Short mmCIF file of C-alpha atoms in Angstrom, two decimals:
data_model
loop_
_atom_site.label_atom_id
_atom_site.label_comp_id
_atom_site.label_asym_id
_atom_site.label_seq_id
_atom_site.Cartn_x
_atom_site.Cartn_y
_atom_site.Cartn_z
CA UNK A 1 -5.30 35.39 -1.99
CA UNK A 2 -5.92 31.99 -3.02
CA UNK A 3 -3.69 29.78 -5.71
CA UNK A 4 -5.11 30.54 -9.61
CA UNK A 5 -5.57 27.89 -11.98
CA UNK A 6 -2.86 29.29 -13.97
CA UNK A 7 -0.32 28.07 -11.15
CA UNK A 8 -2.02 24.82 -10.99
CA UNK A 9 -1.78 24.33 -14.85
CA UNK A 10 1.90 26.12 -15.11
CA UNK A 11 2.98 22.62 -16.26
CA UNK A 12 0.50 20.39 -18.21
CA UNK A 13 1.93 19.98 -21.13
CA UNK A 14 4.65 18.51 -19.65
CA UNK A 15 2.22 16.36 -17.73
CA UNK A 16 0.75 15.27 -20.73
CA UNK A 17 4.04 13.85 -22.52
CA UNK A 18 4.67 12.17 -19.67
CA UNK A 19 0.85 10.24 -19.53
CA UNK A 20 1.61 9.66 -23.34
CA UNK A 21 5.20 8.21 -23.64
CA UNK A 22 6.31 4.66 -23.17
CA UNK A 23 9.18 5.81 -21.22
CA UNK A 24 12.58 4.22 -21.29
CA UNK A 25 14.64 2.81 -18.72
CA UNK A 26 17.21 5.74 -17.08
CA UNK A 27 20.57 4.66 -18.48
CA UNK A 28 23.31 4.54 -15.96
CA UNK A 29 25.48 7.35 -16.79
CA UNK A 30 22.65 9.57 -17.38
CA UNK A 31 23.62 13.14 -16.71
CA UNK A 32 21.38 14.91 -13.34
CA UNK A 33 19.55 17.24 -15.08
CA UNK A 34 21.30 20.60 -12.52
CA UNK A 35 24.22 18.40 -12.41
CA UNK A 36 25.74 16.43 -8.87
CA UNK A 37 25.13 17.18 -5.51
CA UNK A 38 27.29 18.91 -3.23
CA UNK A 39 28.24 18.48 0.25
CA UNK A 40 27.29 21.77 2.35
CA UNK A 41 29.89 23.30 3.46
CA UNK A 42 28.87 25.09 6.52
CA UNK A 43 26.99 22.38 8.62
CA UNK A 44 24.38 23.30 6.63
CA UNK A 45 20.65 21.03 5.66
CA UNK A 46 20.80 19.79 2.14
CA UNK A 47 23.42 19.01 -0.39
CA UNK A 48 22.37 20.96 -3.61
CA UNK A 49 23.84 21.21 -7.16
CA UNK A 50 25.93 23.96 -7.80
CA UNK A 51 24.38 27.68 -7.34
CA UNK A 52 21.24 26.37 -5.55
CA UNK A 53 21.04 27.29 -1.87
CA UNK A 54 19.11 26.28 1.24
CA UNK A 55 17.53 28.95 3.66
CA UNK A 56 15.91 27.76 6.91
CA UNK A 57 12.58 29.33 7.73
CA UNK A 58 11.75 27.47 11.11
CA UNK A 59 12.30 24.81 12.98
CA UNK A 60 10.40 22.31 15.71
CA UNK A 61 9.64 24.35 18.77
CA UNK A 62 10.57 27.98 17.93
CA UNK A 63 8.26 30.00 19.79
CA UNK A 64 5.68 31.24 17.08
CA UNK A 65 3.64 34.73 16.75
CA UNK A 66 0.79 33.27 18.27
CA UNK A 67 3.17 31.75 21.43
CA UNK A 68 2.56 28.57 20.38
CA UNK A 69 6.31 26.70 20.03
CA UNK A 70 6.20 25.42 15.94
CA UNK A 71 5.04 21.83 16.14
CA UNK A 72 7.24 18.79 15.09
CA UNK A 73 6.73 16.21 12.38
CA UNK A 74 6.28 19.11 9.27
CA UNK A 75 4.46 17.36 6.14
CA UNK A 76 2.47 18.44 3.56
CA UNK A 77 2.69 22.51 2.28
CA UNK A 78 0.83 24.41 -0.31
CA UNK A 79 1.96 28.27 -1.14
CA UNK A 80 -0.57 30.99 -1.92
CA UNK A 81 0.04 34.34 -2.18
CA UNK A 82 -1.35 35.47 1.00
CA UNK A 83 -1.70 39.62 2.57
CA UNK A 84 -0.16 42.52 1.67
CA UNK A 85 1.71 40.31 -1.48
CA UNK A 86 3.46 37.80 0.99
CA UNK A 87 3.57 34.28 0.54
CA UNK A 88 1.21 31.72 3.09
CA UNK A 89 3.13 28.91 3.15
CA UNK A 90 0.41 26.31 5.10
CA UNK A 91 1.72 23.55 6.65
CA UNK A 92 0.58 20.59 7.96
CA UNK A 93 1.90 18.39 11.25
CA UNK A 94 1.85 14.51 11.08
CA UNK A 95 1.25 14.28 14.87
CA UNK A 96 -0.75 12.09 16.98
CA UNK A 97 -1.85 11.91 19.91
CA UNK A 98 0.84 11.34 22.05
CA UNK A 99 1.89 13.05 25.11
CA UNK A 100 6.10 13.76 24.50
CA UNK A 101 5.00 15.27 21.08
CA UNK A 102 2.18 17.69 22.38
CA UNK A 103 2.42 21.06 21.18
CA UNK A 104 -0.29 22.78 23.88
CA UNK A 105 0.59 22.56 27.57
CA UNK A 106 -1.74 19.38 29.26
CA UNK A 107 -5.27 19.98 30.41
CA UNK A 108 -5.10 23.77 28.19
CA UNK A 109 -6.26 22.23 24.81
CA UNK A 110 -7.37 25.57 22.58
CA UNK A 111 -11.18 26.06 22.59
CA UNK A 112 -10.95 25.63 18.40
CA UNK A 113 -9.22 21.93 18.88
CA UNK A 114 -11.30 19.92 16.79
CA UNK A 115 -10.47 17.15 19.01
CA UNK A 116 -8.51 17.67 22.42
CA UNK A 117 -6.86 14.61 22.65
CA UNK A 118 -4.89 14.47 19.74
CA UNK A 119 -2.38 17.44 18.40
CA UNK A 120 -1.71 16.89 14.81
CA UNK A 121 -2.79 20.17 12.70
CA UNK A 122 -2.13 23.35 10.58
CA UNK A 123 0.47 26.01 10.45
CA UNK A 124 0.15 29.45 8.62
CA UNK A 125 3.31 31.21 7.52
CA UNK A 126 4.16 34.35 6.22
CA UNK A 127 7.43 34.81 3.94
CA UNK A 128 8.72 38.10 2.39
CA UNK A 129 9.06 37.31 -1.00
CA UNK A 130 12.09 39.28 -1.86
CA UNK A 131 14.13 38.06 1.31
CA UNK A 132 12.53 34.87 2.06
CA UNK A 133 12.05 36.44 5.76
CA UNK A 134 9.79 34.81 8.26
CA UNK A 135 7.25 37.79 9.04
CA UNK A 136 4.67 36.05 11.07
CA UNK A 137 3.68 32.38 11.57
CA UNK A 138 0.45 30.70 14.02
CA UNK A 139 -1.27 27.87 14.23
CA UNK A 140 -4.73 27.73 11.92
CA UNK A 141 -5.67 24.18 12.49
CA UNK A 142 -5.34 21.92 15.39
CA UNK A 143 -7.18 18.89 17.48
CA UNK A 144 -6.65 16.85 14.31
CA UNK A 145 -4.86 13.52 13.86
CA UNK A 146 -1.73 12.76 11.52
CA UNK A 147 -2.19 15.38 9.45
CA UNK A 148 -0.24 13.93 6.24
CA UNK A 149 -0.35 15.40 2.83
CA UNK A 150 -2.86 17.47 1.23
CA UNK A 151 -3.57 19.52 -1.75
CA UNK A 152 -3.28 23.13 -2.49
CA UNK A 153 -6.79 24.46 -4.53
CA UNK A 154 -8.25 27.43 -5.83
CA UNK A 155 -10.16 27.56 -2.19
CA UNK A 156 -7.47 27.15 -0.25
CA UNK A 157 -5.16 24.13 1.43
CA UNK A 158 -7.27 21.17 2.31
CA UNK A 159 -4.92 19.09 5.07
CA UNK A 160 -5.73 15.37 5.47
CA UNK A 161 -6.06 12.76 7.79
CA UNK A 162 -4.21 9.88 7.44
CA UNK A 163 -5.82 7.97 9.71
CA UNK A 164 -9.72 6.26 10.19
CA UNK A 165 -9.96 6.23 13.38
CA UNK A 166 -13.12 6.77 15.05
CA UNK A 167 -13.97 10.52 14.44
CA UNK A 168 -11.01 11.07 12.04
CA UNK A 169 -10.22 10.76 8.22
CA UNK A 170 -11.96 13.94 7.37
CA UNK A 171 -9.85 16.43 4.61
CA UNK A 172 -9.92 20.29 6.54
CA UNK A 173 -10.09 23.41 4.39
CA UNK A 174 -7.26 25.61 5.66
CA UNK A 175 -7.22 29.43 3.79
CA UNK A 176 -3.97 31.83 3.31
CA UNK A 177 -6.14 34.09 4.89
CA UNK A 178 -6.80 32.26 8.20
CA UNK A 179 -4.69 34.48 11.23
CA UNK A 180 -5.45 32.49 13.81
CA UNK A 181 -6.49 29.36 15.15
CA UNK A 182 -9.69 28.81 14.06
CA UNK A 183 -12.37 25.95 14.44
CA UNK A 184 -12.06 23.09 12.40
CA UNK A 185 -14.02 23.24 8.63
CA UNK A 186 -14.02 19.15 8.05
CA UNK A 187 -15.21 18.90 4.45
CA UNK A 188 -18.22 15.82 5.23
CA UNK A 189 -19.06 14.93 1.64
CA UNK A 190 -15.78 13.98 0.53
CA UNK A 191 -15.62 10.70 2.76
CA UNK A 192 -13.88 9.68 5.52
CA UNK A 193 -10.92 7.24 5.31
CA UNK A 194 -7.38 7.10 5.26
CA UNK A 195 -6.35 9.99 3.02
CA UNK A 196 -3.39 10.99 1.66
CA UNK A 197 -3.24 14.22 -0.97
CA UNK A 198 -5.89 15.62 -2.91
CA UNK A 199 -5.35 17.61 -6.48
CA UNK A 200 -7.98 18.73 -8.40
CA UNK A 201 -9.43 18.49 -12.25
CA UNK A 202 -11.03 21.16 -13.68
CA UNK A 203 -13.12 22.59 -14.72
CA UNK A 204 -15.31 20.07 -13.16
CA UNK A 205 -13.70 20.69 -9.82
CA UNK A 206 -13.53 16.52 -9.41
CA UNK A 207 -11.40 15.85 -6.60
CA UNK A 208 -8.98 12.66 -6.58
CA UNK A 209 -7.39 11.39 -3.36
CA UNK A 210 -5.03 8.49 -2.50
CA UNK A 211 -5.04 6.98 0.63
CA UNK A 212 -1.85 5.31 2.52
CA UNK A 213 -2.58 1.52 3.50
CA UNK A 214 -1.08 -1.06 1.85
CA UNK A 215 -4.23 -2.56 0.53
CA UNK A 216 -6.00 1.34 -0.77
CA UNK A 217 -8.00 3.11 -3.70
CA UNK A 218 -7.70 5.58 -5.25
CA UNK A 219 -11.06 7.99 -5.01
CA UNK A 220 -12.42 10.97 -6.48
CA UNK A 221 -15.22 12.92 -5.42
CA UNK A 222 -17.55 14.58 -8.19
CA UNK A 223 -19.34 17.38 -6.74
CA UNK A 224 -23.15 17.71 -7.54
CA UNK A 225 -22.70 21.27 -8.60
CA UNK A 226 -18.75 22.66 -9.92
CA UNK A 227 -20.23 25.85 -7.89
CA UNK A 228 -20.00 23.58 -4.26
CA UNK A 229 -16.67 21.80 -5.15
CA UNK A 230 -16.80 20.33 -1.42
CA UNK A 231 -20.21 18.83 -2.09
CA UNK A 232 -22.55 17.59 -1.71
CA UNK A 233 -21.83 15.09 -4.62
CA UNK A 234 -20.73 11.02 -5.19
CA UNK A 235 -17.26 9.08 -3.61
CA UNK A 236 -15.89 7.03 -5.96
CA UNK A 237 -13.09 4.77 -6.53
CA UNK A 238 -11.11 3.50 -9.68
CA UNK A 239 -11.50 0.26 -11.09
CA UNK A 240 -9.98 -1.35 -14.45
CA UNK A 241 -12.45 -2.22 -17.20
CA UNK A 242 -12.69 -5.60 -16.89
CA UNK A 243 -10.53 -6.48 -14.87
CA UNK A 244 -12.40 -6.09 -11.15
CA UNK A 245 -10.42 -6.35 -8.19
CA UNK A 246 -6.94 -5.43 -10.18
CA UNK A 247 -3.52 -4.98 -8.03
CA UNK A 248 -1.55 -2.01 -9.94
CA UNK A 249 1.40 -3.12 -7.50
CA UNK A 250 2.22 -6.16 -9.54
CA UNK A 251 2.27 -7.53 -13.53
CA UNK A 252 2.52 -4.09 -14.66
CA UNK A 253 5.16 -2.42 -17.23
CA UNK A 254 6.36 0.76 -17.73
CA UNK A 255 4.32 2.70 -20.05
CA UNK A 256 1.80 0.45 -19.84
CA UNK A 257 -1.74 2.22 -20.16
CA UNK A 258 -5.40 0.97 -18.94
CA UNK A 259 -8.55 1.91 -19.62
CA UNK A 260 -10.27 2.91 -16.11
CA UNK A 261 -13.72 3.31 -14.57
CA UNK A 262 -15.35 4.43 -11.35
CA UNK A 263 -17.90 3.25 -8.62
CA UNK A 264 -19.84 4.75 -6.35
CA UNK A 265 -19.09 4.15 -2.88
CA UNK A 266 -22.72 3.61 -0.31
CA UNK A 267 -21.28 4.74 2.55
CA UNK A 268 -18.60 7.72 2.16
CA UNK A 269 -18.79 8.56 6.02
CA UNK A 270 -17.57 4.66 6.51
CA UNK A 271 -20.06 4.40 9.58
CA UNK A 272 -19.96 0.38 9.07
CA UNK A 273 -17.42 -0.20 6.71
CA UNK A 274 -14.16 1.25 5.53
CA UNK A 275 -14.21 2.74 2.22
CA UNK A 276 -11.26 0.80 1.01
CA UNK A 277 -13.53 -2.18 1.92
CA UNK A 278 -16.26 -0.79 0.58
CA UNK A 279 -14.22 0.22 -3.06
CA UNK A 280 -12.65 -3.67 -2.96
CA UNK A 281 -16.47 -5.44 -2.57
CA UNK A 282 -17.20 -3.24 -5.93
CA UNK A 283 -14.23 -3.94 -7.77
CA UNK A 284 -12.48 -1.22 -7.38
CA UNK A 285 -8.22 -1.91 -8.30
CA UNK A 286 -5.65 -1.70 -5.41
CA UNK A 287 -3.31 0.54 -5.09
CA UNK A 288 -0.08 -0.10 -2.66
CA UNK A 289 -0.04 2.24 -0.58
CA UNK A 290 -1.10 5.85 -2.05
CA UNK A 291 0.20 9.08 -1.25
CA UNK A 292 1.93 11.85 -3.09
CA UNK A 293 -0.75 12.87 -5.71
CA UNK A 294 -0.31 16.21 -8.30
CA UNK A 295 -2.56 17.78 -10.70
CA UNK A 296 -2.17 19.55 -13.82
CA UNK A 297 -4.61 22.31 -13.53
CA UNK A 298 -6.33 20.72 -16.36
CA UNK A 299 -7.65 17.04 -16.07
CA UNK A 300 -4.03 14.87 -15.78
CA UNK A 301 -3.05 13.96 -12.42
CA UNK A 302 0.28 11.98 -11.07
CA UNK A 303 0.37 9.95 -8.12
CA UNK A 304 2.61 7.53 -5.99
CA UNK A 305 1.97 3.75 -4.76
CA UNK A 306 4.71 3.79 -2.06
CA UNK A 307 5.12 -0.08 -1.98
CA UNK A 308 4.11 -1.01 -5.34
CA UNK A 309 5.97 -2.27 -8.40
CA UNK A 310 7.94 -5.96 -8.33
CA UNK A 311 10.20 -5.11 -5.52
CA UNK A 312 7.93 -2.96 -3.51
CA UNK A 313 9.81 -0.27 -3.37
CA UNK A 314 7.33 2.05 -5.76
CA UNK A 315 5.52 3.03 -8.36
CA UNK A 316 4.70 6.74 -10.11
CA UNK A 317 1.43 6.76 -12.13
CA UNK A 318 -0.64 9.20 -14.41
CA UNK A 319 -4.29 9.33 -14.61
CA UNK A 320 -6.04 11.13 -17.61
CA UNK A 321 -9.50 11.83 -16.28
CA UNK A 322 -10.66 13.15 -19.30
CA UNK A 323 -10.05 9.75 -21.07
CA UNK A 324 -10.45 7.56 -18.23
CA UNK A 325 -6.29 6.72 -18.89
CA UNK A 326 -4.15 5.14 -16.04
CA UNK A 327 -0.26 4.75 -17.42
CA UNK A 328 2.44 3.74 -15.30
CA UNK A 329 5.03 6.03 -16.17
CA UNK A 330 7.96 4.58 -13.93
CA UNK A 331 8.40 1.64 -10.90
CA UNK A 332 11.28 0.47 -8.69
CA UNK A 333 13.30 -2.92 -9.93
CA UNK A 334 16.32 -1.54 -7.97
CA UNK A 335 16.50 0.34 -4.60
CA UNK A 336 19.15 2.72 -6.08
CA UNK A 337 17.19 4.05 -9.06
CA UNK A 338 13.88 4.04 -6.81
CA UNK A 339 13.26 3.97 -3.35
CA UNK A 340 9.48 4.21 -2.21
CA UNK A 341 8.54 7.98 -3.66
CA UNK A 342 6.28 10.06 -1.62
CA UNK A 343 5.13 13.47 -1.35
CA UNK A 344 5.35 14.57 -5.33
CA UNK A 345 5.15 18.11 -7.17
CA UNK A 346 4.95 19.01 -10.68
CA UNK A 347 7.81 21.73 -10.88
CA UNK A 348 6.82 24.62 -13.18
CA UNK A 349 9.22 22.98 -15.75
CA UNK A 350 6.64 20.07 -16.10
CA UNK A 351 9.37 17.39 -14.16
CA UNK A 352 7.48 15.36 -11.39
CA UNK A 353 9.65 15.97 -8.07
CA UNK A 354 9.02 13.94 -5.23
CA UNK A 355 10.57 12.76 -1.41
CA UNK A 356 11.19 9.16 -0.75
CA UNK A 357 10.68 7.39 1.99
CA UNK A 358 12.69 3.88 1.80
CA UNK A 359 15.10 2.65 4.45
CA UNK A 360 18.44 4.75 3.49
CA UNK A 361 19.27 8.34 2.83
CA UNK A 362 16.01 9.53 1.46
CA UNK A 363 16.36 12.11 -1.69
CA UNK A 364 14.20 14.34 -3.32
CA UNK A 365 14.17 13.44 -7.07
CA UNK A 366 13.07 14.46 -10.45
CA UNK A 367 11.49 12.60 -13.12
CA UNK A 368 11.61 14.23 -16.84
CA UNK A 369 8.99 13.88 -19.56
CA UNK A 370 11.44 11.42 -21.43
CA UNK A 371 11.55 9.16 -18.70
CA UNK A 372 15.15 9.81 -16.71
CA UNK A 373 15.08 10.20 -12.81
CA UNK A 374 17.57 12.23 -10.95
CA UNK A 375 18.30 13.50 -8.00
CA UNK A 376 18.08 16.82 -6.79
CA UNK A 377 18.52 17.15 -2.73
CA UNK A 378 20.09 15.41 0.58
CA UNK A 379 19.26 15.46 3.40
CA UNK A 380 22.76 16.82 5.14
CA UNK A 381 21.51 16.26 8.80
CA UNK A 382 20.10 13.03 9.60
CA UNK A 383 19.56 11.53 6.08
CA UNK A 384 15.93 11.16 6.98
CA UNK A 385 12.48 11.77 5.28
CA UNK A 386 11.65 15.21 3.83
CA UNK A 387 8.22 15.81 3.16
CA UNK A 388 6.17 18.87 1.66
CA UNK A 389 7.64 19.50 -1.47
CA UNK A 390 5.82 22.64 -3.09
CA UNK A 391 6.44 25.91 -4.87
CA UNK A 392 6.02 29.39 -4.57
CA UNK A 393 3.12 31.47 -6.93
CA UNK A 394 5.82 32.61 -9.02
CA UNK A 395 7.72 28.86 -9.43
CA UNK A 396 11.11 30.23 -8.42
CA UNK A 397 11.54 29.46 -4.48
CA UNK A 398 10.91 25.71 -3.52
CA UNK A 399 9.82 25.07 -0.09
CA UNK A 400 10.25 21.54 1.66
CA UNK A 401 10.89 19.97 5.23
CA UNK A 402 12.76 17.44 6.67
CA UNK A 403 10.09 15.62 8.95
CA UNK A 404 12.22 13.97 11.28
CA UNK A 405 14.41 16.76 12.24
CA UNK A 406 11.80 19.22 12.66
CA UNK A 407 12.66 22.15 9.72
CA UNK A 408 10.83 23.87 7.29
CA UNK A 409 13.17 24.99 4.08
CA UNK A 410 13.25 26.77 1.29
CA UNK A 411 15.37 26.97 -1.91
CA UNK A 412 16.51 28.99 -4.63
CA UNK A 413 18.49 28.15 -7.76
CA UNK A 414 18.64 28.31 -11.27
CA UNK A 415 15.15 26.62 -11.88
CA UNK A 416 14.23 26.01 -15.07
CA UNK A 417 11.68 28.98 -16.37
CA UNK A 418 7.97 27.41 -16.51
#
């Protein structure tokens, strides 16, 4: 009932073209890789190429198994095959805590809020795999705050924090077998700060997180033990060899590799000072602004600097932890190729998918292992920010959300076979 490594790793060879090539520029008249988009027809939430389809599963406020009405602001997924051979899509809610986006009546908190006050958390659902049928979904999580990304694992979903506020920044360890709404499981060791994703590299079990401020590191945690993957163990954060204090948002080409090493942060739980502060006293490089983060199942991860690159509007890196490898493998010089990538996926075909989140029609796009970026959805209602990009155990449904408007999705098409 949890995600294998072979899901995890469905894709690394892909991944590991991509950390090795000096990619090329997308030409202009590049062909989509499923060809254009197309306009739905029936009012309905994406345009799609030809012969995919888009099935909604839920959206903001239907009234749930457990009575509770489905949250707003859907993020971050991961899929695991959960009971009886259904799917447990977990899903997390970038809320806050503010009153008009409460999801518990006022003053009647659950008992297993981790904090009362605020009302971001975690969502368990329970798809038929055959009809993509919503049998059962509750709240798992909750009393957390702006609970972002993530990272699906062998142990289960760990949602994040994107915040450091006082008694927040803690990852949570969500399972697909969780039924209910259960107290919080804040995993201490791995530090508390502004995190973004997680994805793992094995068979180590070191964890590597991005964190979303425009001045961030990137961290890993190295467990003591590979048999405790949640610790205890060390925080860390990347630095260049010799280069201390480095900004990977500017000076950088594509397919430009550097050598990388790590320090070890003093004070993970950031009781005096942030960890980003903590990483930049140390020399640790900046990273503008990370959040969507993927692994390979092996030791290759990718990861997004929303507002790097010479026009701000993004940057995609890979990371070889085995060789201590950082390559930027693509960055924005014009909103229309690139527009401030987010969430990211490594599809079963080895292509890097990921959301944007710039300041016009967002799209979920598709970079190939020779470099070319397409697109691959719309949003058809608002135009606004989807989020949660993820795939089932078996690689052939794609689940996703549009934030904004408050809908979880999934999709089928003529994927390419992983």
């Amino acid at each position: 009932m949890t995600l294998s490594r072979r899901q995890l790793g469905r894709s690394a060879a892909a991944l590991l073209a991509l950390s090795s090539l000096s990619l090329p520029r997308r030409a202009a008249a590049a062909p989509p890789r499923f060809g254009p988009l197309i306009p739905p027809q029936d009012g309905g939430p994406l345009a799609l190429p030809k012969g995919f389809t888009a099935t909604v599963i839920q959206r903001a406020g239907d009234v749930m198994s457990d009575g509770y009405p489905m949250p707003g602001a859907p993020d971050g997924m991961g899929c695991f095959v959960g009971p009886d051979g259904r799917w447990a899509l977990l899903r997390n809610h970038e809320l806050v805590g503010q009153p008009l986006r409460r999801w518990w009546p006022e003053g009647q908190a659950p008992a297993e809020a981790f904090n009362p006050k605020v009302y971001g958390g975690v969502s368990r659902l329970l798809i038929d795999p055959t009809t993509l049928t919503l049998r059962e979904s509750r709240m798992v999580l909750a009393g957390t705050e702006n609970n972002c990304g993530g990272g699906a694992s062998p142990w289960g979903w760990l949602s994040c924090e994107e915040t450091d506020s006082p008694g927040h920044g803690w990852a949570f360890l969500c399972l697909p077998t969780d039924d209910r709404l259960l107290p919080a499981r804040p995993q201490r060791a791995m530090g508390r700060f502004r995190r973004e994703a997680v994805a793992w590299s094995f068979p180590k079990h070191v964890a590597v997180m991005t964190e979303d401020h425009p001045e961030s590191a990137l961290y890993r945690f190295v467990p003591d033990s590979p048999k405790a993957p949640f610790g205890p163990g060390q925080l860390q954060a990347m630095a260049i060899l010799s280069k201390p204090g480095f900004d990977l948002g500017a000076g950088l080409s594509e397919g430009q590799t550097l050598l990388v090493r790590w320090v070890t942060l003093p004070d993970p739980s950031a009781e005096t000072i942030p960890c980003r502060e903590q990483a930049k006293a140390l020399g640790a490089a900046i990273v503008r602004r990370g959040e969507g983060l993927a692994g390979d199942g092996k030791h290759t991860v990718v990861f997004c600097a929303t507002s790097g690159g010479p026009l701000d509007l993004g940057q995609i890196f890979s990371l070889d932890l085995a060789r201590n490898e950082l390559t930027l493998l693509v960055q924005s010089d014009d909103r229309a190729r690139l527009n401030m990538p987010d969430n990211c996926v490594i599809a079963p075909w080895g292509d890097v998918l990921f959301c944007e989140d710039g300041d016009r029609d967002d799209r979920l796009m598709g970079l190939t292992p020779d470099g070319e970026l397409y697109d691959l959805a719309h949003n058809a209602l608002t135009g606004q920010e989807m989020a949660g990009v993820c795939f089932s155990p078996d690689g052939q449904v794609m689940f996703l959300n549009l934030q904004r408007d408050g809908v979880t999705l999934a999709v089928r098409g003529p994927f390419p076979k992983g």
